[in-house]
Coordinates of C-alpha atoms in Angstrom, one line a residue:
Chain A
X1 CA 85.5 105.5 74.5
X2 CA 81.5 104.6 74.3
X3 CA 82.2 101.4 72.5
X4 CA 84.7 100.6 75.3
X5 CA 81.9 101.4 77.8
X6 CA 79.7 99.4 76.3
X7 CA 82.3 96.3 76.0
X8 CA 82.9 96.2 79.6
X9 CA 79.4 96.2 80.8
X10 CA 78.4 93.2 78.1
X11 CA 81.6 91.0 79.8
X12 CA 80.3 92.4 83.4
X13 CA 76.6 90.9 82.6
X14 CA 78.2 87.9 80.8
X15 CA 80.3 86.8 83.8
X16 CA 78.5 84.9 86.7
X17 CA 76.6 86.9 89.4
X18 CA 78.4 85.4 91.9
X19 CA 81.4 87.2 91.1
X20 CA 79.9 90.4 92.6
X21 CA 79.9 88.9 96.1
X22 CA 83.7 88.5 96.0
X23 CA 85.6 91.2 98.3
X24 CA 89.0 91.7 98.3
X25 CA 88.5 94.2 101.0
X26 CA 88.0 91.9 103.8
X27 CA 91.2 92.1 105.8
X28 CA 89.9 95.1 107.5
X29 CA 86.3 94.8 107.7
X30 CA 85.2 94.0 111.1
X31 CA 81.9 92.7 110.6
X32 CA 79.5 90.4 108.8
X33 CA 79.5 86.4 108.5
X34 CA 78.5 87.6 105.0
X35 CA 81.8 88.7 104.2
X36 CA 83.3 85.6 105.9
X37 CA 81.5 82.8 103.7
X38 CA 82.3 85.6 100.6
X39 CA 86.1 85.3 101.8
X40 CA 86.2 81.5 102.4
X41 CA 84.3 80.6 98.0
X42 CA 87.1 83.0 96.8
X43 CA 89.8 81.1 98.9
X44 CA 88.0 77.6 98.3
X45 CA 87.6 78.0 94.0
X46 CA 91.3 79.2 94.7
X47 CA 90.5 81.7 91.8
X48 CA 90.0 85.5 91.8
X49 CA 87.2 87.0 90.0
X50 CA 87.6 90.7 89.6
X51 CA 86.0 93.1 86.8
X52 CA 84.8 89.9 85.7
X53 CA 88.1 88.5 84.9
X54 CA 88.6 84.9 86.3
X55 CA 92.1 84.0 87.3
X56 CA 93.1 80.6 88.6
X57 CA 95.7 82.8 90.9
X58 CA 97.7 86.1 91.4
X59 CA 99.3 87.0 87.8
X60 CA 102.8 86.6 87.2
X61 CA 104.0 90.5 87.8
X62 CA 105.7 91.6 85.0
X63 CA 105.3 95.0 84.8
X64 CA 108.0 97.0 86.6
X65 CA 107.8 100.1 84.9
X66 CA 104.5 100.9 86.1
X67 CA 105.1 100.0 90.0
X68 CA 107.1 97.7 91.9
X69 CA 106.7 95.8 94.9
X70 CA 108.0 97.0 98.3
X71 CA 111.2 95.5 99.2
X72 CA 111.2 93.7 102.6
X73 CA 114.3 95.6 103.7
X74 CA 112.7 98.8 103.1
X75 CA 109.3 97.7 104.5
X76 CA 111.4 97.1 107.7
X77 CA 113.7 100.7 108.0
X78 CA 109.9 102.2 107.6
X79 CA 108.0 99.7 110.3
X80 CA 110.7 101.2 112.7
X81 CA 110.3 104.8 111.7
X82 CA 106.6 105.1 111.8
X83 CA 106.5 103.9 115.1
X84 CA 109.0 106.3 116.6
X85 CA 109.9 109.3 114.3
X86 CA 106.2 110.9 114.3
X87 CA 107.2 114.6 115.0
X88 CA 107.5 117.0 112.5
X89 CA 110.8 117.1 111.1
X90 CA 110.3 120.8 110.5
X91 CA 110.0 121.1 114.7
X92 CA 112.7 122.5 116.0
X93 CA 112.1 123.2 119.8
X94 CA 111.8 119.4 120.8
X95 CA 113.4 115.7 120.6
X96 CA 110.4 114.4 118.2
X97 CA 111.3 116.8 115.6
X98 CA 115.0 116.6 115.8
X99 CA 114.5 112.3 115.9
X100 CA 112.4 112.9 112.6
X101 CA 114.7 115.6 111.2
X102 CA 118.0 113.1 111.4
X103 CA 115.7 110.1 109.8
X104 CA 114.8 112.6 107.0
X105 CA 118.8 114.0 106.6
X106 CA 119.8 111.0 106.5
X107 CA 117.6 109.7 103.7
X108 CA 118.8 112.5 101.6
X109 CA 122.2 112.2 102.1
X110 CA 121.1 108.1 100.7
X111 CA 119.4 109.3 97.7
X112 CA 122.0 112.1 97.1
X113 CA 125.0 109.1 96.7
X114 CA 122.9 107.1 94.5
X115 CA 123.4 110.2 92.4
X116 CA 126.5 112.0 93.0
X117 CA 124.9 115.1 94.2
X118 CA 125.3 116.6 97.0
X119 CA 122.1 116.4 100.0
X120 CA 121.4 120.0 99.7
X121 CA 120.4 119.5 96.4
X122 CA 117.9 117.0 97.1
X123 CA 114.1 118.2 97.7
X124 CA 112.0 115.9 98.9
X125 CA 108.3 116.0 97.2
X126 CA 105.3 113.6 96.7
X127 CA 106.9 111.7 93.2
X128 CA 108.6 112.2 90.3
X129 CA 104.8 114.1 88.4
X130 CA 105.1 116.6 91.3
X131 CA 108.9 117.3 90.6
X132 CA 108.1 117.6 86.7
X133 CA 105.5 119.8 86.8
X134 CA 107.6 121.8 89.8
X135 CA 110.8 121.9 87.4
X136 CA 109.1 122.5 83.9
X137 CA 106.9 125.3 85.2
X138 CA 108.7 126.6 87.9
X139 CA 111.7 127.5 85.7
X140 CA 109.6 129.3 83.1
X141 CA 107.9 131.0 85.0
X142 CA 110.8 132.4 87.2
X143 CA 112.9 133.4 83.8
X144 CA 109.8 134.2 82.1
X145 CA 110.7 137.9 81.2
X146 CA 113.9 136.7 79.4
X147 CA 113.1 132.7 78.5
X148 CA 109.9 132.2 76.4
X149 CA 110.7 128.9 75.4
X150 CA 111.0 125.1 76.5
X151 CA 112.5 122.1 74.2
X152 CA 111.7 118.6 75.2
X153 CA 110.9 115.4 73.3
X154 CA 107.8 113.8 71.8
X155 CA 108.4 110.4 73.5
X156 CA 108.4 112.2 77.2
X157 CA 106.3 111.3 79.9
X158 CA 102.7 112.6 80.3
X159 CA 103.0 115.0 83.1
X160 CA 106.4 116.8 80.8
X161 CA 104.0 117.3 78.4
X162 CA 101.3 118.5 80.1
X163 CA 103.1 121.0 81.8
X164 CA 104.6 122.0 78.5
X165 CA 101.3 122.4 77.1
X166 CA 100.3 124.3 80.0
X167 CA 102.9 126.7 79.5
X168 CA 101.9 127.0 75.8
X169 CA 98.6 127.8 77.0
X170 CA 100.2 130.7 79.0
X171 CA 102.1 132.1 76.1
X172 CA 105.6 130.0 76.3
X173 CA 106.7 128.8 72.8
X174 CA 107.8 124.5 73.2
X175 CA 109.6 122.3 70.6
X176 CA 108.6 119.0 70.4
X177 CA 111.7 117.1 69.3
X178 CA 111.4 114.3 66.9
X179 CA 113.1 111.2 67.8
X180 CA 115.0 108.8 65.1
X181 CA 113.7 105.3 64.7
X182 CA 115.3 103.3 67.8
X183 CA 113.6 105.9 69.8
X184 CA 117.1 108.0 70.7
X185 CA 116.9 112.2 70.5
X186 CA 118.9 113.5 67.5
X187 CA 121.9 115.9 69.0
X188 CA 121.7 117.5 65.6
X189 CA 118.0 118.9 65.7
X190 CA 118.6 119.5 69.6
X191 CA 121.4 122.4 68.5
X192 CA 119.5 123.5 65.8
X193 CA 116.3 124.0 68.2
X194 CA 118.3 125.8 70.8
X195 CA 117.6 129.8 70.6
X196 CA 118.5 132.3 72.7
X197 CA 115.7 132.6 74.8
X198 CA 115.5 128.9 75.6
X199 CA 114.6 128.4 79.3
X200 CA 114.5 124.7 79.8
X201 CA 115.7 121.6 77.9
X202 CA 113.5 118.6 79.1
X203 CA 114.7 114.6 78.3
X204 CA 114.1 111.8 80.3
X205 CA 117.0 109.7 80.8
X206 CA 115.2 105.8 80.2
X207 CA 112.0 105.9 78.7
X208 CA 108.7 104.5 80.5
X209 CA 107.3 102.3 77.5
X210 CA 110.5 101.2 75.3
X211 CA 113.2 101.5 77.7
X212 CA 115.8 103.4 75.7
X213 CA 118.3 105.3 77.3
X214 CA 119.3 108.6 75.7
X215 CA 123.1 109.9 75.2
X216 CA 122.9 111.9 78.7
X217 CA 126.4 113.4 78.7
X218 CA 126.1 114.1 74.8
X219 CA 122.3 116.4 75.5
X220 CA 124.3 117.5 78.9
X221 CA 127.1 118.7 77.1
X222 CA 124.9 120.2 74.3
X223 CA 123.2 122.1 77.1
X224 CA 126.4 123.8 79.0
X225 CA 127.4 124.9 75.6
X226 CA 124.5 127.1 74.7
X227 CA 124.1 128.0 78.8
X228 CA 120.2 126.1 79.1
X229 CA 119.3 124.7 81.8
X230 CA 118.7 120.7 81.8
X231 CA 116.3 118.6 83.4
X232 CA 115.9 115.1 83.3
X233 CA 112.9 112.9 84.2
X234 CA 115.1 110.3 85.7
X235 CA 112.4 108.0 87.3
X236 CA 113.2 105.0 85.2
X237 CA 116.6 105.6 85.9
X238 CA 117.7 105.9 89.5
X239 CA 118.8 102.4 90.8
X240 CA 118.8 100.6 87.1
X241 CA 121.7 102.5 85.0
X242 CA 124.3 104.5 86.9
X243 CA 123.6 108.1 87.2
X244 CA 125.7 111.2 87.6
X245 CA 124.5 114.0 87.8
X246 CA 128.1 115.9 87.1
X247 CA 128.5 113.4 84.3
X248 CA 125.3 114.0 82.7
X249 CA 125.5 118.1 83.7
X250 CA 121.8 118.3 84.8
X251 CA 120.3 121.3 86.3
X252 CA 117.2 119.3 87.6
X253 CA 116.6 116.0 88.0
X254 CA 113.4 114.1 88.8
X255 CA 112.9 110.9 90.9
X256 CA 110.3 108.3 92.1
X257 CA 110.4 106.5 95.1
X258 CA 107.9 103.7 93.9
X259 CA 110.2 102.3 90.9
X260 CA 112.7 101.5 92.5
X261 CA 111.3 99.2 94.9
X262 CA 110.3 102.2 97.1
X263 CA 107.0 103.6 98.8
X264 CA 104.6 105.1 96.8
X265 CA 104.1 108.6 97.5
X266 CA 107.5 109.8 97.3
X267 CA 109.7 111.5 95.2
X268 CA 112.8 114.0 95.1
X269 CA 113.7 116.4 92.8
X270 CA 117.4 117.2 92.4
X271 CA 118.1 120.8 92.1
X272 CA 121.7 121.9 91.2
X273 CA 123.2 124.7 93.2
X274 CA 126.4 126.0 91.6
X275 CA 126.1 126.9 88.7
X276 CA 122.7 128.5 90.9
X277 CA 119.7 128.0 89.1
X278 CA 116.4 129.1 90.4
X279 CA 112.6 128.0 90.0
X280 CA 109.4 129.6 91.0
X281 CA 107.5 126.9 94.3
X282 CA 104.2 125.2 93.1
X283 CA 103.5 125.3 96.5
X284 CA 103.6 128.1 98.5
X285 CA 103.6 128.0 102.7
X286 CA 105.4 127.3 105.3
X287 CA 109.3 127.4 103.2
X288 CA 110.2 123.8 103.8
X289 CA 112.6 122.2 101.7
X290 CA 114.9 125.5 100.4
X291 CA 111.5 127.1 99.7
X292 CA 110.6 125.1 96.7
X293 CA 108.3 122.2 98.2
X294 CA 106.2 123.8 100.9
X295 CA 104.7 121.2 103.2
X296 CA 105.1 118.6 106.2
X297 CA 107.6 115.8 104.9
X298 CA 106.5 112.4 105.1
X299 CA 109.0 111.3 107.3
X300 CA 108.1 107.4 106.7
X301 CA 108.0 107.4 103.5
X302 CA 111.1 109.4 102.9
X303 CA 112.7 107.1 105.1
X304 CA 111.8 104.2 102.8
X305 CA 112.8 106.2 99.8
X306 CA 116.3 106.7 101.0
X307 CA 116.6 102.9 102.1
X308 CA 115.5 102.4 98.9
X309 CA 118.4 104.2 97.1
X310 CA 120.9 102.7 99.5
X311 CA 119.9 99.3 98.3
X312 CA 119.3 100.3 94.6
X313 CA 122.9 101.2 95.0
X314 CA 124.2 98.1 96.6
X315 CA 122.3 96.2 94.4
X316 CA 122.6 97.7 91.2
X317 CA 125.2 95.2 89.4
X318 CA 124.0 92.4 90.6
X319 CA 119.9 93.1 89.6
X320 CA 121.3 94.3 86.4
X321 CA 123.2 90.9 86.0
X322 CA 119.8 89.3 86.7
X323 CA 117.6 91.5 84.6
X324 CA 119.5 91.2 81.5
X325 CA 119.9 87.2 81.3
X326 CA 116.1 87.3 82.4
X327 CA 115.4 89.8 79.0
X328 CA 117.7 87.7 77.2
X329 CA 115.7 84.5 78.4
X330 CA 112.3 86.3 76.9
X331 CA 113.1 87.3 73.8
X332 CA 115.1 84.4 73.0
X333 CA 112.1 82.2 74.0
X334 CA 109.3 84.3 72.3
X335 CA 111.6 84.6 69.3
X336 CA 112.2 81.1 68.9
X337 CA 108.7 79.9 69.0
X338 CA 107.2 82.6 67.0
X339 CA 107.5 84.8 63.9
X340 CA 106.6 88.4 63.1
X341 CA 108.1 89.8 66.7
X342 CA 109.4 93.4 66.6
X343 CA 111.1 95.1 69.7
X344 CA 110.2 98.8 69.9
X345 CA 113.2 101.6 70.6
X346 CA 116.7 100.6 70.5
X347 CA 118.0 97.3 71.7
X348 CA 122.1 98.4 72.3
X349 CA 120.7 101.6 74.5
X350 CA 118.6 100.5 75.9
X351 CA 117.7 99.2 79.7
X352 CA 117.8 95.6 80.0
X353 CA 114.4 95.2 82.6
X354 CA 112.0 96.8 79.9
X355 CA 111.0 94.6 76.6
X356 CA 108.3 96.5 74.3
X357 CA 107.5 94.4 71.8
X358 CA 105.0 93.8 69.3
X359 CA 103.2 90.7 67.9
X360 CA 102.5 91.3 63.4
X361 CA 99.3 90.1 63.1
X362 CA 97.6 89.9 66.4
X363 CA 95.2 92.4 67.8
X364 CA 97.1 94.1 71.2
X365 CA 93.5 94.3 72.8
X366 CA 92.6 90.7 72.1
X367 CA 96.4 89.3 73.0
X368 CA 96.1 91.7 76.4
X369 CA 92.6 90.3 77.4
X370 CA 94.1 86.7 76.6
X371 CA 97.0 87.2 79.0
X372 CA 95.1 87.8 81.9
X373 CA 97.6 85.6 84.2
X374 CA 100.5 87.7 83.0
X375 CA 100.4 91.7 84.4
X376 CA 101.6 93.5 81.5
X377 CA 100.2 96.5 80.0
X378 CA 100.2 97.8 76.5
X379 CA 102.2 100.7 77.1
X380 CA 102.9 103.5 80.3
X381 CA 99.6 102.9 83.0
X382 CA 98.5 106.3 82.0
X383 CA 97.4 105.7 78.7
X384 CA 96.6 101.9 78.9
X385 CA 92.6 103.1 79.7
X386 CA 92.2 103.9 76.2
X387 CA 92.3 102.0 73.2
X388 CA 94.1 104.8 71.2
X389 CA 97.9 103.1 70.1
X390 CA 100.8 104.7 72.1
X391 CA 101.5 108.3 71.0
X392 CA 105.4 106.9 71.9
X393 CA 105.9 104.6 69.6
X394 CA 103.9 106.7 67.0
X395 CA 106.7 109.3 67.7
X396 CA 109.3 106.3 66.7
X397 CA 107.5 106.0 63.4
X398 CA 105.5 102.7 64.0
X399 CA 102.9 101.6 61.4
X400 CA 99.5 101.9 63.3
X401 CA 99.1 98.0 62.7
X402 CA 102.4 97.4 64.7
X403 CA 102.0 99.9 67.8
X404 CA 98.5 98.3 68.3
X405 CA 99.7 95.2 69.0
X406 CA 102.9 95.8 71.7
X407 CA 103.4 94.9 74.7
X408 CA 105.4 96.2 77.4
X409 CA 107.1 93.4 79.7
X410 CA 109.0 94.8 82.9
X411 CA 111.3 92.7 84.7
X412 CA 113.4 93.5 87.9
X413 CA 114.5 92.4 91.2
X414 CA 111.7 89.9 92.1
X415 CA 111.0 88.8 88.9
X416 CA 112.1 85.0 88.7
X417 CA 113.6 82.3 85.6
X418 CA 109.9 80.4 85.8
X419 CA 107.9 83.4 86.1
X420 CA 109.7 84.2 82.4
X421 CA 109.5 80.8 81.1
X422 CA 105.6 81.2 81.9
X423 CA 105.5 84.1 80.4
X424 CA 106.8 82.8 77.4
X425 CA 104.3 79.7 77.4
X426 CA 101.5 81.5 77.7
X427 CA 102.1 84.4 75.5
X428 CA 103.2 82.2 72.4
X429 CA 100.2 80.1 72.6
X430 CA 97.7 83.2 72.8
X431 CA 99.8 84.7 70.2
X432 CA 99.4 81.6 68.0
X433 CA 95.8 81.2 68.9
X434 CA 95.2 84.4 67.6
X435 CA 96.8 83.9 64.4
X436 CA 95.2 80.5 63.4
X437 CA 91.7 82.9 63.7
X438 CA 93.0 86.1 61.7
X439 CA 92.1 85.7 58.4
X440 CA 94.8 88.3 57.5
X441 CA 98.4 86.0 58.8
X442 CA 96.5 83.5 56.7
X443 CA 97.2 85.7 53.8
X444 CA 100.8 86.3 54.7
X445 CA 101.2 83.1 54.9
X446 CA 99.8 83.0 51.1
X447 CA 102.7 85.4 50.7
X448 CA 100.2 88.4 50.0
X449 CA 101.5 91.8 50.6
X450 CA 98.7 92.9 53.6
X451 CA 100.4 96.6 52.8
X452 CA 99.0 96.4 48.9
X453 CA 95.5 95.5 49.6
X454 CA 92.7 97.9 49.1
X455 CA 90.0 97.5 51.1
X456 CA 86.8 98.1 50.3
X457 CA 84.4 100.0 53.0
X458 CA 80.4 98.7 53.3
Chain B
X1 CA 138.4 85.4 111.9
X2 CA 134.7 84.1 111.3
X3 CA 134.7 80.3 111.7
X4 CA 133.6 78.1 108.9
X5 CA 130.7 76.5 110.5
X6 CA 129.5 79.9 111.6
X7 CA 129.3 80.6 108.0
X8 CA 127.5 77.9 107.1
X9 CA 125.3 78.1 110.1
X10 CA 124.4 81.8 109.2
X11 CA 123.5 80.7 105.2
X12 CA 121.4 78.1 106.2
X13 CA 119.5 80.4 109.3
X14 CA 118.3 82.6 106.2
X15 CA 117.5 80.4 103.9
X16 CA 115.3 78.5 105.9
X17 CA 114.0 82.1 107.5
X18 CA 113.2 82.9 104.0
X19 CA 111.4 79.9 102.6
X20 CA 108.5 81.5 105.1
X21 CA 107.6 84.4 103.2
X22 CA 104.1 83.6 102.1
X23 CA 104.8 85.8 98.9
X24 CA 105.9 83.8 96.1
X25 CA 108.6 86.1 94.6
X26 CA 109.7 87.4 97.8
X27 CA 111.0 84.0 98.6
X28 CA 111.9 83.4 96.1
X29 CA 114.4 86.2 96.2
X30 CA 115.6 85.7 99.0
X31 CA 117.0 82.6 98.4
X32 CA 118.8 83.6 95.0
X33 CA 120.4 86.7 96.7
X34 CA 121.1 84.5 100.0
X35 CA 122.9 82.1 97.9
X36 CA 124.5 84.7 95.5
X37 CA 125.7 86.5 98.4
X38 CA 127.5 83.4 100.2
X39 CA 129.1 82.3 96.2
X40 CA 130.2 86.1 96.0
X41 CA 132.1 85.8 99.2
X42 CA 133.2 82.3 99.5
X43 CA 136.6 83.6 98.7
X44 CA 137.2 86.3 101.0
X45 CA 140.5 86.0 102.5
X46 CA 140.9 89.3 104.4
X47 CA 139.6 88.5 107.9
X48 CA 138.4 92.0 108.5
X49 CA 136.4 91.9 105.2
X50 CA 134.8 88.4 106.4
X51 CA 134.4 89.7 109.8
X52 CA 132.4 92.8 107.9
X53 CA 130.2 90.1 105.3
X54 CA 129.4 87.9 108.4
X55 CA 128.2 91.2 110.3
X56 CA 125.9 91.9 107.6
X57 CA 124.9 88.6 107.2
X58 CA 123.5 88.7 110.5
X59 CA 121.8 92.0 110.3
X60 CA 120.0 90.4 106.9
X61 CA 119.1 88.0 109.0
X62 CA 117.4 90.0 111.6
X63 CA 115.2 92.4 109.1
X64 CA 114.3 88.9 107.5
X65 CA 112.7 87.5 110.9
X66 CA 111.4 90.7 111.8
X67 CA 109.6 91.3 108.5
X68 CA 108.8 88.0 108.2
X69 CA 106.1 88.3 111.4
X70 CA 104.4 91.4 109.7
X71 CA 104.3 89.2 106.0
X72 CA 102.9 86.1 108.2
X73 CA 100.2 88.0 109.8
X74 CA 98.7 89.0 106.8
X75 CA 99.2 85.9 104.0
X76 CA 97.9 86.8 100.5
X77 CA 94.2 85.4 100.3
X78 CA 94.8 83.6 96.7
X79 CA 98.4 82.0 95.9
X80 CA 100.4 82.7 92.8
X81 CA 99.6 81.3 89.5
X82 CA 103.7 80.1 89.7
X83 CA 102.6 78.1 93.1
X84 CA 99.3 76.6 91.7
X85 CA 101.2 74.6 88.9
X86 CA 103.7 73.3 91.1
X87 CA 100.9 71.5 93.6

């Protein structure tokens, strides 16, 4: 972390000082010539200087699994909303609130048919971490004289398994699942972990980093068996692979507005009603939402998140169509060009618009830093702060050497042939940049076993 | 039934509505799924289905100049890298 500190300031001081004078804030600011002239050398150089990274122009955006761009069709549905469905939805004695109350019923009746449910199990909350943390708590802590402990896997989102080591702190017992190599759960070890006093069985449906989809019905099946209530952190899902939630027999469900070409801000958790099950609110006040999500919906957003689900539905076979000749395009092309390229997590189950891969040889930092006109990230945006490798692909059982050096490329609707083709130029020639200077693919080269050398410390 | 050059008139109104997005992949887009859409349909022999494609044609067409205005009054400050190399 220090030595990270310290790297960034030396770039910062190395970098020209006029790169402080830049503002990307100035489409708001009222005032100054200052910030004028500062506006007009960014636009002139036609380059953007930011954290003292110089780019000739905006990166290629390839990482969907972190965010994605609003869709113009949704940005429209809200422009309309914001401007006339301000009252409180929750309002009942006047037209405002019933105007409001219709936009947000019929958003959930939107998101409910992207997933077979039913709108009355839809709650509407601020993202898919809010519904987690709701679900994984809320259950335990509602069951908690009878149900003392929660299964989930070690390849599940941050915010799962914070709340599960929350609930350890409070006394809960949790079972970290191992995964096999491609990245998939093992139904074996699922049965074998299920006791009687299991409360909660937690797997996300496609992983954030590697993209693998898990056997749904098979853990959903699993689960009715033995009587355990399922949840799935289905934020990667929604809108990408079709999604049941009678096929896959979930209990709970958690989704994200801003994945799926949605607002950011918005979520809904799915909460199944027969068989009943019930969960303890994170937020207590005024009972909105069945009780379990106190608080003033965000009509606007909500709106957008429901256009959103509409169009991820419509649109579903045709963006898959797209992703998957555009993933084919990458790997082909990176593959062709270069040696030494692993993809992380299984390729058959796997969702076409995420590509984790990792470069033998090459240091991940170094190859990041290098692609500074492509936006990828090293893993999920959670952990991509610190240098330490992703605990995710350490779960599948990658050498430390390997899961330094992946990269995570997310493509989707607005993601384009050239933008790949780009991508591909540009990450093959940093790629073999860094090679001709590591000493060590010289080696392999040589045809030395790196694995058998013992190095000596000084 | 929707006449032929009504069709045609409709495909080119949005593609040339959607060259104007100042965001690179945007227009991108549109043009693909403009296109796309037209190929998907060029067969459709049931009037009422045409009739129901044309419809939503049109109301495409209307969120795309409406958007659009909002997109034009704020244009991105630098351009894509994709855009540079093309110039």
């Amino acid at each position: 972390m220090a030595s990270k500190a310290i790297f960034s300031t030396l770039r910062r001081s190395l970098t020209k000082p006029h790169a402080a004078a830049v503002s990307r804030r100035h489409h708001f600011s009222t005032s100054s010539a200052a910030a004028a002239t500062a506006s007009e050398s960014y636009a002139d150089d036609s380059a953007i200087v930011m954290k003292g990274v110089r780019i000739s122009g905006r990166p290629l955006y390839l990482d969907m699994q972190s965010t994605t761009p609003l869709d113009p069709r949704v940005f429209d549905a809200m422009n309309a909303s914001s401007i006339y469905d301000y009252g409180n939805p929750h309002s009942r004695t006047h037209l405002y609130g019933w105007e409001a109350e219709n936009a947000v019923e019929a958003a959930r009746i939107q998101v409910a048919n992207l997933i077979g449910a039913s709108p009355k199990e839809i709650v509407f909350l601020s993202g898919a971490t809010e519904a987690n943390n709701t679900v994984v708590k809320g259950v335990m802590h509602f069951y908690k004289d009878k149900k003392r402990h929660v299964i989930t896997t070690q390849t599940e989102h941050k915010c799962v398994l914070d709340s599960c080591r929350h609930l350890q702190q409070e006394g809960f017992e949790v079972t970290y699942l191992p995964v096999k190599t491609d990245g998939l759960v093992d139904l074996e070890m699922l049965k074998e972990a299920i006791r009687p006093d299991t409360g909660l069985v937690s797997v996300m449906a496609v992983n954030n980093e590697i993209g693998v989809v898990q056997p749904m019905e098979e853990i959903g099946r699993i689960c009715k068996e033995h009587k355990v209530p399922f949840h799935t952190d289905a934020a990667q899902a929604i809108g990408k692979i079709p999604v049941d939630v009678e096929k896959w027999n979930v209990s709970f469900m958690s989704m994200s507005g801003h994945k799926i070409y949605g607002p950011k801000g918005v979520g809904a958790m799915y909460v199944r009603r027969r068989p009943r099950v019930r969960l303890e609110p994170l937020m207590n006040g005024g009972g909105q939402e069945r009780g379990l999500r106190s608080g003033t919906l965000a009509t606007q957003q909500v709106v957008g998140f429901g256009v959103a689900c509409e169009l991820a539905m419509k649109e579903m076979e045709y963006d898959e169509k797209w992703v998957k000749k555009l993933q084919e395009r990458l790997l082909n092309g990176v593959r062709e060009k270069l040696d030494g390229v692993v993809v992380n997590g299984s390729l058959e189950s796997r969702y076409a618009g995420n590509l984790n891969l990792s470069f033998a040889y090459v240091e991940g930092e170094s190859l990041l830093m290098g692609l500074k006109e492509v936006a990828v990230s090293s893993g999920s945006a959670c952990t991509s702060a610190s240098l330490e490798p992703s605990y995710v692909l350490r779960a599948l059982g990658v050498d430390e050497d390997m899961a330094h050096t992946s990269i995570r490329f997310g493509i989707g609707r607005f993601t384009t042939e050239e933008e790949i083709d780009k991508a591909v130029e540009l990450t093959v020639r940093q790629v073999e940049k860094l090679r001709e200077m590591s000493p060590l693919y010289e080696m392999v080269k040589e045809g030395i076993d790196i694995k058998n050398i013992q190095w000596s410390q000084h | 039934m929707v006449a032929k050059c009504q069709v045609i008139s409709l495909c080119r109104s949005l593609l040339r509505a959607g060259r104007k997005y100042p965001d690179y992949n945007i227009r991108e887009y549109t043009k693909r799924r403009t296109l796309d859409g037209f190929r998907m349909n060029k067969n459709l022999t049931d009037p009422l289905k045409a009739i129901e494609a044309y419809d939503e044609g049109n109301a495409q067409l209307e969120a795309v100049q409406r958007v659009l205005k909002v997109y034009l009054a704020y244009p991105p400050k630098t351009k894509n890298i994709m855009e540079l190399k093309v110039q």
